[in-house]
GROMACS .gro file of C-alpha atoms in nm:
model
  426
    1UNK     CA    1  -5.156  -3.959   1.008
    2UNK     CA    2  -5.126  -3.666   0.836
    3UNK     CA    3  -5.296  -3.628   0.492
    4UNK     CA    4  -5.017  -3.573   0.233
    5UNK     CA    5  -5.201  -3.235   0.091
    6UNK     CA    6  -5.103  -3.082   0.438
    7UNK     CA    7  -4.735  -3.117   0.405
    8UNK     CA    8  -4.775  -3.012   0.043
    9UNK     CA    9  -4.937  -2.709   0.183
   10UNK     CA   10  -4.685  -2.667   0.484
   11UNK     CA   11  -4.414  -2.711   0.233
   12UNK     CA   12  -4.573  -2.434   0.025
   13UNK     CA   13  -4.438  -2.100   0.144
   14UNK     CA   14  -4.059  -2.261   0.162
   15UNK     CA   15  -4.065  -2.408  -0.210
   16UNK     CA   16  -4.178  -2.040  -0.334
   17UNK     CA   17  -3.868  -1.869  -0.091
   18UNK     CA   18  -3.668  -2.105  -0.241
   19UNK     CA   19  -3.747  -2.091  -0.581
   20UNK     CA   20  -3.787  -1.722  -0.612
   21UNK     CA   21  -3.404  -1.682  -0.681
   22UNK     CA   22  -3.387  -1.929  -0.988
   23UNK     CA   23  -3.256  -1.804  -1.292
   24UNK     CA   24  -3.444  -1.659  -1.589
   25UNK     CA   25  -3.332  -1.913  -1.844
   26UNK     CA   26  -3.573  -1.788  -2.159
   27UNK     CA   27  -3.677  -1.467  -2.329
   28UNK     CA   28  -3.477  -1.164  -2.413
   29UNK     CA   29  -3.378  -0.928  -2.187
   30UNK     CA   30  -3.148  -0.569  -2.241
   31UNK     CA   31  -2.822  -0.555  -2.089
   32UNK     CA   32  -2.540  -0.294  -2.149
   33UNK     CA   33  -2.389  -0.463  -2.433
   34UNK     CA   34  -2.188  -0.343  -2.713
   35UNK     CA   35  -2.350  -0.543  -2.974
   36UNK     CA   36  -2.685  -0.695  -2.788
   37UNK     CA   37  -2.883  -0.782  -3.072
   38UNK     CA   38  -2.596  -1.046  -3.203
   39UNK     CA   39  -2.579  -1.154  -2.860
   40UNK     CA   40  -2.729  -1.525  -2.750
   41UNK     CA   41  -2.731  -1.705  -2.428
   42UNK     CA   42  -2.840  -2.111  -2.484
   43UNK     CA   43  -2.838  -2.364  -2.250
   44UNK     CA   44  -2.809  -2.722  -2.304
   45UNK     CA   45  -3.007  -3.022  -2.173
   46UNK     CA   46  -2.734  -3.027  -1.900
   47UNK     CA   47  -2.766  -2.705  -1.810
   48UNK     CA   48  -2.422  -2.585  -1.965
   49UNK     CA   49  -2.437  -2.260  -2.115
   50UNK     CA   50  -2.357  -2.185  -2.460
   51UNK     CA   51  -2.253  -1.764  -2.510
   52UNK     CA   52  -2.242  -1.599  -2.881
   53UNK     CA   53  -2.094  -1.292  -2.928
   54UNK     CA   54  -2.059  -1.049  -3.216
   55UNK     CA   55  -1.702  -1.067  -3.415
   56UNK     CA   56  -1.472  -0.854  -3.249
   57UNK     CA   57  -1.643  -0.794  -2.921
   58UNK     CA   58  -1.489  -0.954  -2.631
   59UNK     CA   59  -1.659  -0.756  -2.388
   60UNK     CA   60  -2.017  -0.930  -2.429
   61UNK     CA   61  -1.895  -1.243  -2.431
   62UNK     CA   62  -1.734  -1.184  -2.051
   63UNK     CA   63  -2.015  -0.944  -1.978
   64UNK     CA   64  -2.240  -1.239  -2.005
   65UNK     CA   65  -1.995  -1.509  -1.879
   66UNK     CA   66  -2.013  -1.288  -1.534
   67UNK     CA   67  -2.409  -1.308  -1.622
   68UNK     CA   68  -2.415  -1.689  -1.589
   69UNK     CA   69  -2.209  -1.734  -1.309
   70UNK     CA   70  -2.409  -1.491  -1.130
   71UNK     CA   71  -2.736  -1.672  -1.225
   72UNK     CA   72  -2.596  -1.970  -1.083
   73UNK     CA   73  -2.351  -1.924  -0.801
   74UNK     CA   74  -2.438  -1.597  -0.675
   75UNK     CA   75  -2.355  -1.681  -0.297
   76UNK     CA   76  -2.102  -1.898  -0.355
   77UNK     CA   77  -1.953  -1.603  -0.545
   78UNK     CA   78  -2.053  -1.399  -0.248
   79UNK     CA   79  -1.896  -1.615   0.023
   80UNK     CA   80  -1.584  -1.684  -0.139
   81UNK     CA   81  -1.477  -1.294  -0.175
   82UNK     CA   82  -1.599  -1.315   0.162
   83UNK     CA   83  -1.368  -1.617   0.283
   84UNK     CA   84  -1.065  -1.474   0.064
   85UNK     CA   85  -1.087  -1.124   0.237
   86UNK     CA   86  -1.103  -1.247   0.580
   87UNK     CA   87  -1.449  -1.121   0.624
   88UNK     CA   88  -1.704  -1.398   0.742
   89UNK     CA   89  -1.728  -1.316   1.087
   90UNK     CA   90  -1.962  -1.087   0.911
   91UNK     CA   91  -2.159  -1.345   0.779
   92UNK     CA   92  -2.155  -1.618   1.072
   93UNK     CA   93  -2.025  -1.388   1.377
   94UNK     CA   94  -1.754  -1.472   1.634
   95UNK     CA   95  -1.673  -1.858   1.534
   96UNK     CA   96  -1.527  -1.791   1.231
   97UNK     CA   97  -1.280  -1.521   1.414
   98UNK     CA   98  -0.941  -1.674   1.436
   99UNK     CA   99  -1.015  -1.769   1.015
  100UNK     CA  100  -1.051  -1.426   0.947
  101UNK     CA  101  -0.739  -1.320   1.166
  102UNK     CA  102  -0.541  -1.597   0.947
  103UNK     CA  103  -0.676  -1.456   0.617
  104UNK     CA  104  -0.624  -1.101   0.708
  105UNK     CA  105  -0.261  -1.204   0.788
  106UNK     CA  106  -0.226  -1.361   0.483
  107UNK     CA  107  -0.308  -1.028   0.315
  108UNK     CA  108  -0.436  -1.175   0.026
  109UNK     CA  109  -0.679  -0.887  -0.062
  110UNK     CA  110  -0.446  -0.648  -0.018
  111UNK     CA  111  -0.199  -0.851  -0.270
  112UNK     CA  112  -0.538  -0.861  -0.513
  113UNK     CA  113  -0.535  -0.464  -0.504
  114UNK     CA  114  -0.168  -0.462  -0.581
  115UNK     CA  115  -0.236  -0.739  -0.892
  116UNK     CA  116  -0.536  -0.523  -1.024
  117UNK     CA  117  -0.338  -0.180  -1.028
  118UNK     CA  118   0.009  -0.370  -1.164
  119UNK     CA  119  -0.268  -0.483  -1.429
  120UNK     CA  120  -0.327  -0.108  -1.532
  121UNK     CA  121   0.024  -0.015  -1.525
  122UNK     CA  122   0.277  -0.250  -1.656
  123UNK     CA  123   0.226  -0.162  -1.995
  124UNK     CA  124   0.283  -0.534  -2.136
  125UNK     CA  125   0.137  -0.663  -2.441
  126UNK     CA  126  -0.283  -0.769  -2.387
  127UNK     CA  127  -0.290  -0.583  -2.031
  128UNK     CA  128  -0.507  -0.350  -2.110
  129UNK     CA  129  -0.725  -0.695  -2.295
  130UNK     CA  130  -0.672  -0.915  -1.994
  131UNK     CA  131  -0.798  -0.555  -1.744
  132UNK     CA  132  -1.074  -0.543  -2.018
  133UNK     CA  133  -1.202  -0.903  -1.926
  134UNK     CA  134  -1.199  -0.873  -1.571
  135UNK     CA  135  -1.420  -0.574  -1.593
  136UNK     CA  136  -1.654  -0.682  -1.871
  137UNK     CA  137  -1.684  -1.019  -1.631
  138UNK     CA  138  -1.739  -0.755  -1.302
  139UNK     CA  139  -2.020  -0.563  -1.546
  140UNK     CA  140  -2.216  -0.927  -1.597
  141UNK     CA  141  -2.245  -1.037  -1.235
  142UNK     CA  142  -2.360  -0.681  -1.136
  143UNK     CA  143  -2.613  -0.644  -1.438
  144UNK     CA  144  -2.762  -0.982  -1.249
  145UNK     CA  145  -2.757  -0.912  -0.899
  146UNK     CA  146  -2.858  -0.540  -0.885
  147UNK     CA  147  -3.167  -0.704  -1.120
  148UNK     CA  148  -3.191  -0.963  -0.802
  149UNK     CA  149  -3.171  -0.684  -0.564
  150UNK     CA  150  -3.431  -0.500  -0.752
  151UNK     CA  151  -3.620  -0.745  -0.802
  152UNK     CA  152  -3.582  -0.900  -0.422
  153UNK     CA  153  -3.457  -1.234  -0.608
  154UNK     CA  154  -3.142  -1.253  -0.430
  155UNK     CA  155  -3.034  -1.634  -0.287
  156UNK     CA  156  -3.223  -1.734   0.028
  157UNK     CA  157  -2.878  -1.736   0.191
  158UNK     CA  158  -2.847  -1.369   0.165
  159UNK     CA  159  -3.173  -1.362   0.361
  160UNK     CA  160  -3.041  -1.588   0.647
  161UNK     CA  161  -2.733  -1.479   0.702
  162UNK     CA  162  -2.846  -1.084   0.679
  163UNK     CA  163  -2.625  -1.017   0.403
  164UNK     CA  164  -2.671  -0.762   0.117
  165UNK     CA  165  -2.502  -0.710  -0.230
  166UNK     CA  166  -2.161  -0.553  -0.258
  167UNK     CA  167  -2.069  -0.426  -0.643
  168UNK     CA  168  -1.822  -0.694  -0.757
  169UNK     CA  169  -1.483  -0.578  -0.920
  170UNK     CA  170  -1.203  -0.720  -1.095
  171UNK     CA  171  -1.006  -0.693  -0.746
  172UNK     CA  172  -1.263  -0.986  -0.596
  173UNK     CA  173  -1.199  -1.216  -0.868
  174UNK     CA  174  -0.817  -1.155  -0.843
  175UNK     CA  175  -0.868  -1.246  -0.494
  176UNK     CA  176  -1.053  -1.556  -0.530
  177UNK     CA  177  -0.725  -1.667  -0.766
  178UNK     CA  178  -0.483  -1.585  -0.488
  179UNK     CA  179  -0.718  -1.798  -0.224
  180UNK     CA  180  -0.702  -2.080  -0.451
  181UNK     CA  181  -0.346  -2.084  -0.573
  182UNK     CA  182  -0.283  -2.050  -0.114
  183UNK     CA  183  -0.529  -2.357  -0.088
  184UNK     CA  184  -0.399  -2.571  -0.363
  185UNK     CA  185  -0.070  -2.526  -0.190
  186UNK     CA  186  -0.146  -2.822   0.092
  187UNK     CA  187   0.105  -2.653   0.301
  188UNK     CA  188   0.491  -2.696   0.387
  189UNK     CA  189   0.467  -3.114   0.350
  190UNK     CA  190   0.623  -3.126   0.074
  191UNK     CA  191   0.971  -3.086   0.139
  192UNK     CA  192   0.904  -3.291   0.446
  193UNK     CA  193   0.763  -3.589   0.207
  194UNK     CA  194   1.124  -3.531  -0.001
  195UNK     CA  195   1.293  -3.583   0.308
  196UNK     CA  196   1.158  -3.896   0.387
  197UNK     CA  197   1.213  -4.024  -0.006
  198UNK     CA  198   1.558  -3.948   0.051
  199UNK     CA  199   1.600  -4.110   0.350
  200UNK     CA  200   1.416  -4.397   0.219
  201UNK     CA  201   1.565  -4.429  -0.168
  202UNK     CA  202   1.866  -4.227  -0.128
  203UNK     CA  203   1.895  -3.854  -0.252
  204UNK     CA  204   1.981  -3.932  -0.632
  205UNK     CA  205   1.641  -4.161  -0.628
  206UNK     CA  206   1.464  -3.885  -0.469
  207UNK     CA  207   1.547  -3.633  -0.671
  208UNK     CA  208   1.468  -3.869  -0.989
  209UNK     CA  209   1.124  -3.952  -0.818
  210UNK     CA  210   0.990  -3.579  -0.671
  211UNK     CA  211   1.162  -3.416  -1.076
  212UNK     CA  212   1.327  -3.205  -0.794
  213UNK     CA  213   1.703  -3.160  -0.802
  214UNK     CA  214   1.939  -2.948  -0.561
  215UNK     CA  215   2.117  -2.707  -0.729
  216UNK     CA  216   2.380  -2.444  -0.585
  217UNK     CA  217   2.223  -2.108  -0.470
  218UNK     CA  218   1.868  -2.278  -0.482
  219UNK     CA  219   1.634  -2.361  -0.249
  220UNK     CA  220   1.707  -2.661  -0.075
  221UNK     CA  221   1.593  -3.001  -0.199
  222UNK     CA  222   1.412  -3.086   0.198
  223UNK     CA  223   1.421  -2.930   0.473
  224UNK     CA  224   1.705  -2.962   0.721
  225UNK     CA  225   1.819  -3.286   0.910
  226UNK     CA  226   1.763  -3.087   1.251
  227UNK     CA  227   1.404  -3.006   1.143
  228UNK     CA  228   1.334  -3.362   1.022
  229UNK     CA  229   1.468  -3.484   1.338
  230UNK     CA  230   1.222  -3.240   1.483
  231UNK     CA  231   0.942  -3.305   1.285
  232UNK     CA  232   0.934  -3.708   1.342
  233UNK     CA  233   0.909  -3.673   1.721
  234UNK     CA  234   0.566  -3.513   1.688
  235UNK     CA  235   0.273  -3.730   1.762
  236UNK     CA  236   0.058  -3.742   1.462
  237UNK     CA  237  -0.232  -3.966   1.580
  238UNK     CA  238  -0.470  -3.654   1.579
  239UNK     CA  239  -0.420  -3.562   1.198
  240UNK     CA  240  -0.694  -3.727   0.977
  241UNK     CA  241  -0.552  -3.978   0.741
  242UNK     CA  242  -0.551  -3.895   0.352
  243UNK     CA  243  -0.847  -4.040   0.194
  244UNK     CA  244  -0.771  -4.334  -0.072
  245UNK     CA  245  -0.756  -4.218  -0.358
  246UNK     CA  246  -0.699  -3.849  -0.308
  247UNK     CA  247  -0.437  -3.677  -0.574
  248UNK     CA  248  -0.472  -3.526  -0.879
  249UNK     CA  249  -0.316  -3.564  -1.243
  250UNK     CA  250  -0.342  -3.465  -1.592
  251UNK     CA  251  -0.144  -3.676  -1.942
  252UNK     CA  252  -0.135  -3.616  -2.302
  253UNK     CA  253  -0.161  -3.911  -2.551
  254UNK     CA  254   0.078  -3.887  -2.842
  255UNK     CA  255  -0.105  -3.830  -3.198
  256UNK     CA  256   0.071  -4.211  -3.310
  257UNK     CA  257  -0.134  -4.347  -3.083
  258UNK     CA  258  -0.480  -4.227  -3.126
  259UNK     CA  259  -0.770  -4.289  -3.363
  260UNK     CA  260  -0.767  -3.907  -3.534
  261UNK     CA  261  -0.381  -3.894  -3.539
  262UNK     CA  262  -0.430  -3.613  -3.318
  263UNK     CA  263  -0.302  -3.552  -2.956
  264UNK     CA  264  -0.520  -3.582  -2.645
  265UNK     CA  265  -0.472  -3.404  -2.342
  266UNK     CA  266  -0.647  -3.544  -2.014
  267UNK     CA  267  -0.727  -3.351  -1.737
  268UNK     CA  268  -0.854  -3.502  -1.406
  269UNK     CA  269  -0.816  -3.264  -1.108
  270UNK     CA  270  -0.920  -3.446  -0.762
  271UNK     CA  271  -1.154  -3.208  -0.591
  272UNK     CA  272  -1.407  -3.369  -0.318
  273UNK     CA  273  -1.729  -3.372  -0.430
  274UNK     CA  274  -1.952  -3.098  -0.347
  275UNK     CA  275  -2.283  -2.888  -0.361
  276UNK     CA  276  -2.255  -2.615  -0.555
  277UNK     CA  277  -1.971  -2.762  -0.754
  278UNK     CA  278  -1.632  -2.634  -0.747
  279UNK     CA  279  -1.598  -2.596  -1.095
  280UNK     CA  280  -1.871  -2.445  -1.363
  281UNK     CA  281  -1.858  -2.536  -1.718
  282UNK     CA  282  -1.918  -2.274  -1.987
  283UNK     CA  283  -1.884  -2.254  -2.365
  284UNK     CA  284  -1.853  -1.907  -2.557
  285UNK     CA  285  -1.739  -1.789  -2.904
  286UNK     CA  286  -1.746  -1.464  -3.108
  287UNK     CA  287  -1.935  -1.556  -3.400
  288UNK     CA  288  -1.716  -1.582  -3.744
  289UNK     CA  289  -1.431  -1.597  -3.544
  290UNK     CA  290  -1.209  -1.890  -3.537
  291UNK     CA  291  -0.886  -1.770  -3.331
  292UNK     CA  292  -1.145  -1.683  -3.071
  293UNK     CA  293  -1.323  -1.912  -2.833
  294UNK     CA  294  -1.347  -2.120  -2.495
  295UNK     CA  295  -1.500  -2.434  -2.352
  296UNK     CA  296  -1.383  -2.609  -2.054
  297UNK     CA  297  -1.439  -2.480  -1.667
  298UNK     CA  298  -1.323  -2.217  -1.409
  299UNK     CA  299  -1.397  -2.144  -1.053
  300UNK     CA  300  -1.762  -1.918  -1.047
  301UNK     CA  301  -1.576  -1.564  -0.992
  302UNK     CA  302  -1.322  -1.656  -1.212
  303UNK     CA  303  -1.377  -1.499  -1.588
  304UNK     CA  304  -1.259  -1.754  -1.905
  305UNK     CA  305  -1.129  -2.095  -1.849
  306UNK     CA  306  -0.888  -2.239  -1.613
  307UNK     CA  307  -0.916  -2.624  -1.771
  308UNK     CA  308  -1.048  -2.685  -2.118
  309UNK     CA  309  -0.955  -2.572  -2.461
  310UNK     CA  310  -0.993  -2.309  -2.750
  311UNK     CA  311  -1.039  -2.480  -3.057
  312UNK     CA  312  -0.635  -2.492  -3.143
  313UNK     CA  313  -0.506  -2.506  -2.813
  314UNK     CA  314  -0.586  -2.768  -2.485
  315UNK     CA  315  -0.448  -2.705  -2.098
  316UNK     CA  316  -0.486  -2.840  -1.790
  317UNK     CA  317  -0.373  -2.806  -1.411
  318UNK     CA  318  -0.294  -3.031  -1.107
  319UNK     CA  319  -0.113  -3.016  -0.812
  320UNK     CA  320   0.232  -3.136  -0.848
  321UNK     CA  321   0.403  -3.106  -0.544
  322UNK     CA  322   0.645  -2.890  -0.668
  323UNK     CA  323   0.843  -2.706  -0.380
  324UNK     CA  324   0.669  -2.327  -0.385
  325UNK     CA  325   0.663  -2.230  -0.022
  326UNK     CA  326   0.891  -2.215   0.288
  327UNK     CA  327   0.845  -2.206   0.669
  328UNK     CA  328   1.016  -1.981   0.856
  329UNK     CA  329   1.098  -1.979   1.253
  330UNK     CA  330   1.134  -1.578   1.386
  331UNK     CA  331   1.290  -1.502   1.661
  332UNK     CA  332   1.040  -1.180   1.732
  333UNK     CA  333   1.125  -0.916   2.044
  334UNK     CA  334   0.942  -0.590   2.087
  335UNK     CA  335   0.794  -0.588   1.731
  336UNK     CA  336   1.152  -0.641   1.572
  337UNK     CA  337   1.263  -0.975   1.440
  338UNK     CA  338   1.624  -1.094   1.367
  339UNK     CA  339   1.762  -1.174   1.084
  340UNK     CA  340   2.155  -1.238   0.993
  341UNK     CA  341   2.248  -1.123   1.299
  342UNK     CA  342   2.047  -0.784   1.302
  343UNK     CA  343   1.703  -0.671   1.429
  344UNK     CA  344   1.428  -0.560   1.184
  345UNK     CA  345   1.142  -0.404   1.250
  346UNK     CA  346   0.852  -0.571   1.105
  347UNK     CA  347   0.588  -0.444   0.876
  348UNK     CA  348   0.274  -0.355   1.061
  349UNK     CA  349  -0.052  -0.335   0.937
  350UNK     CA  350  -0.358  -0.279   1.145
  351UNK     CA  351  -0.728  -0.399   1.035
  352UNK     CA  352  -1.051  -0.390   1.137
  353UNK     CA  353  -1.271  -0.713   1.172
  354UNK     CA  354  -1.657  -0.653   1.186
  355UNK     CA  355  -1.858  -0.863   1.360
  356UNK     CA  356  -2.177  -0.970   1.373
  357UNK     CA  357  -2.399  -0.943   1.650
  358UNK     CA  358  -2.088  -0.851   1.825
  359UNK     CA  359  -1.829  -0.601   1.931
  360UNK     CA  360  -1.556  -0.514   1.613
  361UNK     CA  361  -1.211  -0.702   1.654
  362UNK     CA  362  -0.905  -0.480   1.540
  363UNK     CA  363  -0.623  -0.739   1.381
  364UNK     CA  364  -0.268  -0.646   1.379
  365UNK     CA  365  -0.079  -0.823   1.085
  366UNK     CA  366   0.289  -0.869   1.078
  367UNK     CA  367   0.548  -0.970   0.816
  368UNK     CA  368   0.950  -1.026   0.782
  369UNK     CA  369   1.136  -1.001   0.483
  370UNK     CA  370   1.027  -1.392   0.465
  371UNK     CA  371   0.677  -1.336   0.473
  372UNK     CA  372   0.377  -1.265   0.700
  373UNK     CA  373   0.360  -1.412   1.056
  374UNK     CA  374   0.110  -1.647   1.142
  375UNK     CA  375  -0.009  -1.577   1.471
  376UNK     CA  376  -0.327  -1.734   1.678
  377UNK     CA  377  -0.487  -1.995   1.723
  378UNK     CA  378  -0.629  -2.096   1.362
  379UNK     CA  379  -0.245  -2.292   1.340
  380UNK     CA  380  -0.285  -2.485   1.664
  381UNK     CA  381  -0.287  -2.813   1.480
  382UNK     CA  382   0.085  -2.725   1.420
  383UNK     CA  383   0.193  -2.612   1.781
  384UNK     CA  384   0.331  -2.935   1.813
  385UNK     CA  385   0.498  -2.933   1.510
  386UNK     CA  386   0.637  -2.592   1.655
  387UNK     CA  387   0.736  -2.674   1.983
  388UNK     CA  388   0.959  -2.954   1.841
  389UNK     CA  389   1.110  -2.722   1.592
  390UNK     CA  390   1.216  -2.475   1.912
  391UNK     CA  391   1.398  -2.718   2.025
  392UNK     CA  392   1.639  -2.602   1.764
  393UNK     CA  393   1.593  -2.240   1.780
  394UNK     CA  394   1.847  -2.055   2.026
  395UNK     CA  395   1.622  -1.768   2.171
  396UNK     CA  396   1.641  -1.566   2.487
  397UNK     CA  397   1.371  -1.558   2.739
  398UNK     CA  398   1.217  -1.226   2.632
  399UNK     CA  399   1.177  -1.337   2.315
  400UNK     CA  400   0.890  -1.524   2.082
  401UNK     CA  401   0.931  -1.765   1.846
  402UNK     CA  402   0.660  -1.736   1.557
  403UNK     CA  403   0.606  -1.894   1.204
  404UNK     CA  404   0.690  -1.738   0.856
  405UNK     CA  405   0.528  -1.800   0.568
  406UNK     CA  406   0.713  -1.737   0.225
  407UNK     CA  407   0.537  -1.865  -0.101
  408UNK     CA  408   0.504  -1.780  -0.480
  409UNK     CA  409   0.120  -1.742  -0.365
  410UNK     CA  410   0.194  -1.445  -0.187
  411UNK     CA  411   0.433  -1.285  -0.461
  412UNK     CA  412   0.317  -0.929  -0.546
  413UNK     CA  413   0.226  -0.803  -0.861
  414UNK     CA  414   0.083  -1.131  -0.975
  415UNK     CA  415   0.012  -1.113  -1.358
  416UNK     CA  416  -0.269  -1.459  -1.323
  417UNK     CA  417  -0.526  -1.261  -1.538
  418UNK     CA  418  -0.306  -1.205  -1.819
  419UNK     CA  419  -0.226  -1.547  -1.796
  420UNK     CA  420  -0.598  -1.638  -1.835
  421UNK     CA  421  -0.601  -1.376  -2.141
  422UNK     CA  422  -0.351  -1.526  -2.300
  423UNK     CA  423  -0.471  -1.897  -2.283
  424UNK     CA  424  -0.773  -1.809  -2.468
  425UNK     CA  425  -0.549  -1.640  -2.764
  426UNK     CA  426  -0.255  -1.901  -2.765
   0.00000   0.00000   0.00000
């Protein structure tokens, strides 16, 4: 047997790789703030960090909220822009190819562009504050990394998977929203699961049970009885079952009924369990400055809170099954599409998809007034799903038959950082 110095000593070189990229949690260092010497970072004995600010400046207190996420979840920062721009085939080469093509379809960087220039130009009240935090946040995980870079401190995963640095801007962290607010969405079940409660308790019970109700002109309250016909014949034995368990909900307590005669608000958002964590928790306040602070958690690449609370004001999310998305059948033929009885052209875009250790992919991404087109074979866990569903589509034989995808997700001109402004000043 080995003695146990040697695999100390074997174990040596990868502890030091390892460790190298560990944050600098003491001491004082300069960064480009506005007021640096009433600045403070802290961190508790968990680890949570505490930011001070001067009175008045906003822009240190992101500046160094991007500083802690960066010290922390640098590559999970990193490979999340990557995921949300349709860009890891960059990182892990050809398997992750027919991902990419579904995010580049999705066009949900391109959307992120749109939200960040809408930002500078809508003229509404706080834009220009809410623009302000996303860069300030930008300005503290670039302070970190270029130090990493300099310093050659980066993650090891940047190291394995060849990667290097790109400058982060507001535009990735309106990205990473959109990606999340797509993911969150669980897909087009649930008008499916309204169909069968109406089926099963009746469509007044339904309604009552899903908070949904059917009005005139609206979107309707399930999908159609040909498509639910459809949908049942497919054989669902290969989809995984839902873990036990699995949801996600939030409550308030009424003031009457708690010790401090104050209300409570509950959040508990059911995420699977993870390493790094999907949330981060962070605390900040401008010193002197009661209307002004945050505690609670957000998504690393994410700037302010999404969950917690501001000293007057509490909020919370969870998924609620609320009907925000719509599938769409096309009838496509030479790059046109028909709808009420006319043929459209679609919208073409063309992008390139890099590749590593291989040849560059070009992806051509097409949309309908619905939405874009999903096309390839990232969605063949719902072919069968779509072949029942043509059973109900009239087509000729020189035409194709592809999937639409219309949600608030993909609504342009998203205003989700002013949202996030405005939380913290409610």
């Amino acid at each position: 047997m080995a003695p146990g110095w040697l695999g100390s000593l074997l174990n040596w070189p990868f502890r030091c790789i390892g460790q190298r990229s560990l944050p600098e949690t003491h001491g004082v260092f300069e960064a480009e703030l506005q007021r640096p010497t009433e600045a403070e970072l802290l961190r508790d004995e968990f680890g949570v960090p505490h930011i001070f600010a001067a009175t008045e400046h906003e822009h240190d207190l992101f500046f160094l909220n991007g500083v802690v996420h960066a010290q922390d979840r640098l590559w999970q920062m990193h490979s999340g822009r990557m995921l949300a721009s349709g860009r890891l085939c960059e990182m892990v080469g050809s398997k992750a190819l027919d991902l990419d093509r579904f995010l580049r379809q999705l066009g949900l960087r391109q959307l992120a562009e749109e939200d960040a220039q809408h930002l500078r130009d809508c003229g509404l009240p706080d834009s220009a504050e809410a623009l302000r935090m996303m860069e300030a946040y930008a300005e503290g995980v670039n302070w970190y990394a270029f130090r990493c870079v300099k310093r050659k401190r980066l993650p090891l995963e940047f190291t394995l998977t060849g990667q290097s640095w790109e400058e982060w801007t507001p535009v990735h962290s309106l990205a990473l929203i959109r990606f999340w607010g797509f993911a969150m969405n669980y897909g087009f079940q649930h008008a499916l699961l309204r169909r069968s409660l109406a089926e099963l308790l009746g469509k007044d019970l339904a309604e009552l049970w899903t908070n949904t109700k059917e009005e005139e002109a609206s979107i309707p309250f399930t999908v159609d009885r040909a498509a639910w016909e459809a949908f049942k014949k497919v054989d669902l034995s290969a989809i995984p079952k839902i873990p036990k368990g699995d949801g996600s909900n939030w409550w308030a307590v009424h003031g009457k009924h708690t010790s401090t005669g104050k209300p409570l608000l509950v959040g508990d958002p059911h995420l699977s369990i993870r390493i790094p964590n999907f949330w981060y928790e962070i605390h900040g306040t401008l010193r002197d400055s009661q209307p002004f602070a945050l505690h609670g958690v957000a998504p690393p690449g994410i700037p302010a809170t999404l969950i917690g609370q501001n000293g007057k004001f509490a909020n919370s999310i969870t998924l609620a099954y609320c009907d925000v998305e719509d599938v769409f059948l096309e009838r496509v033929k030479d790059g046109k599409y028909l709808h009420k009885g006319e043929w459209h052209r679609c919208n073409l875009r063309s992008e390139i998809i890099k590749v590593k250790n291989s040849e560059s992919q070009e992806c051509l991404c097409r949309s309908t007034c619905h939405g874009p087109l999903l096309e390839g074979q990232v969605l063949g866990k719902h072919e069968d799903f779509k072949t029942a569903m043509l059973e109900q589509v009239k087509k000729e034989e020189d035409e194709e038959v592809f999937i639409a995808y219309a949600a608030i997700a993909l609504r342009p001109k998203s205003l989700s950082a002013l949202s996030l402004w405005k939380i913290l000043r409610t």
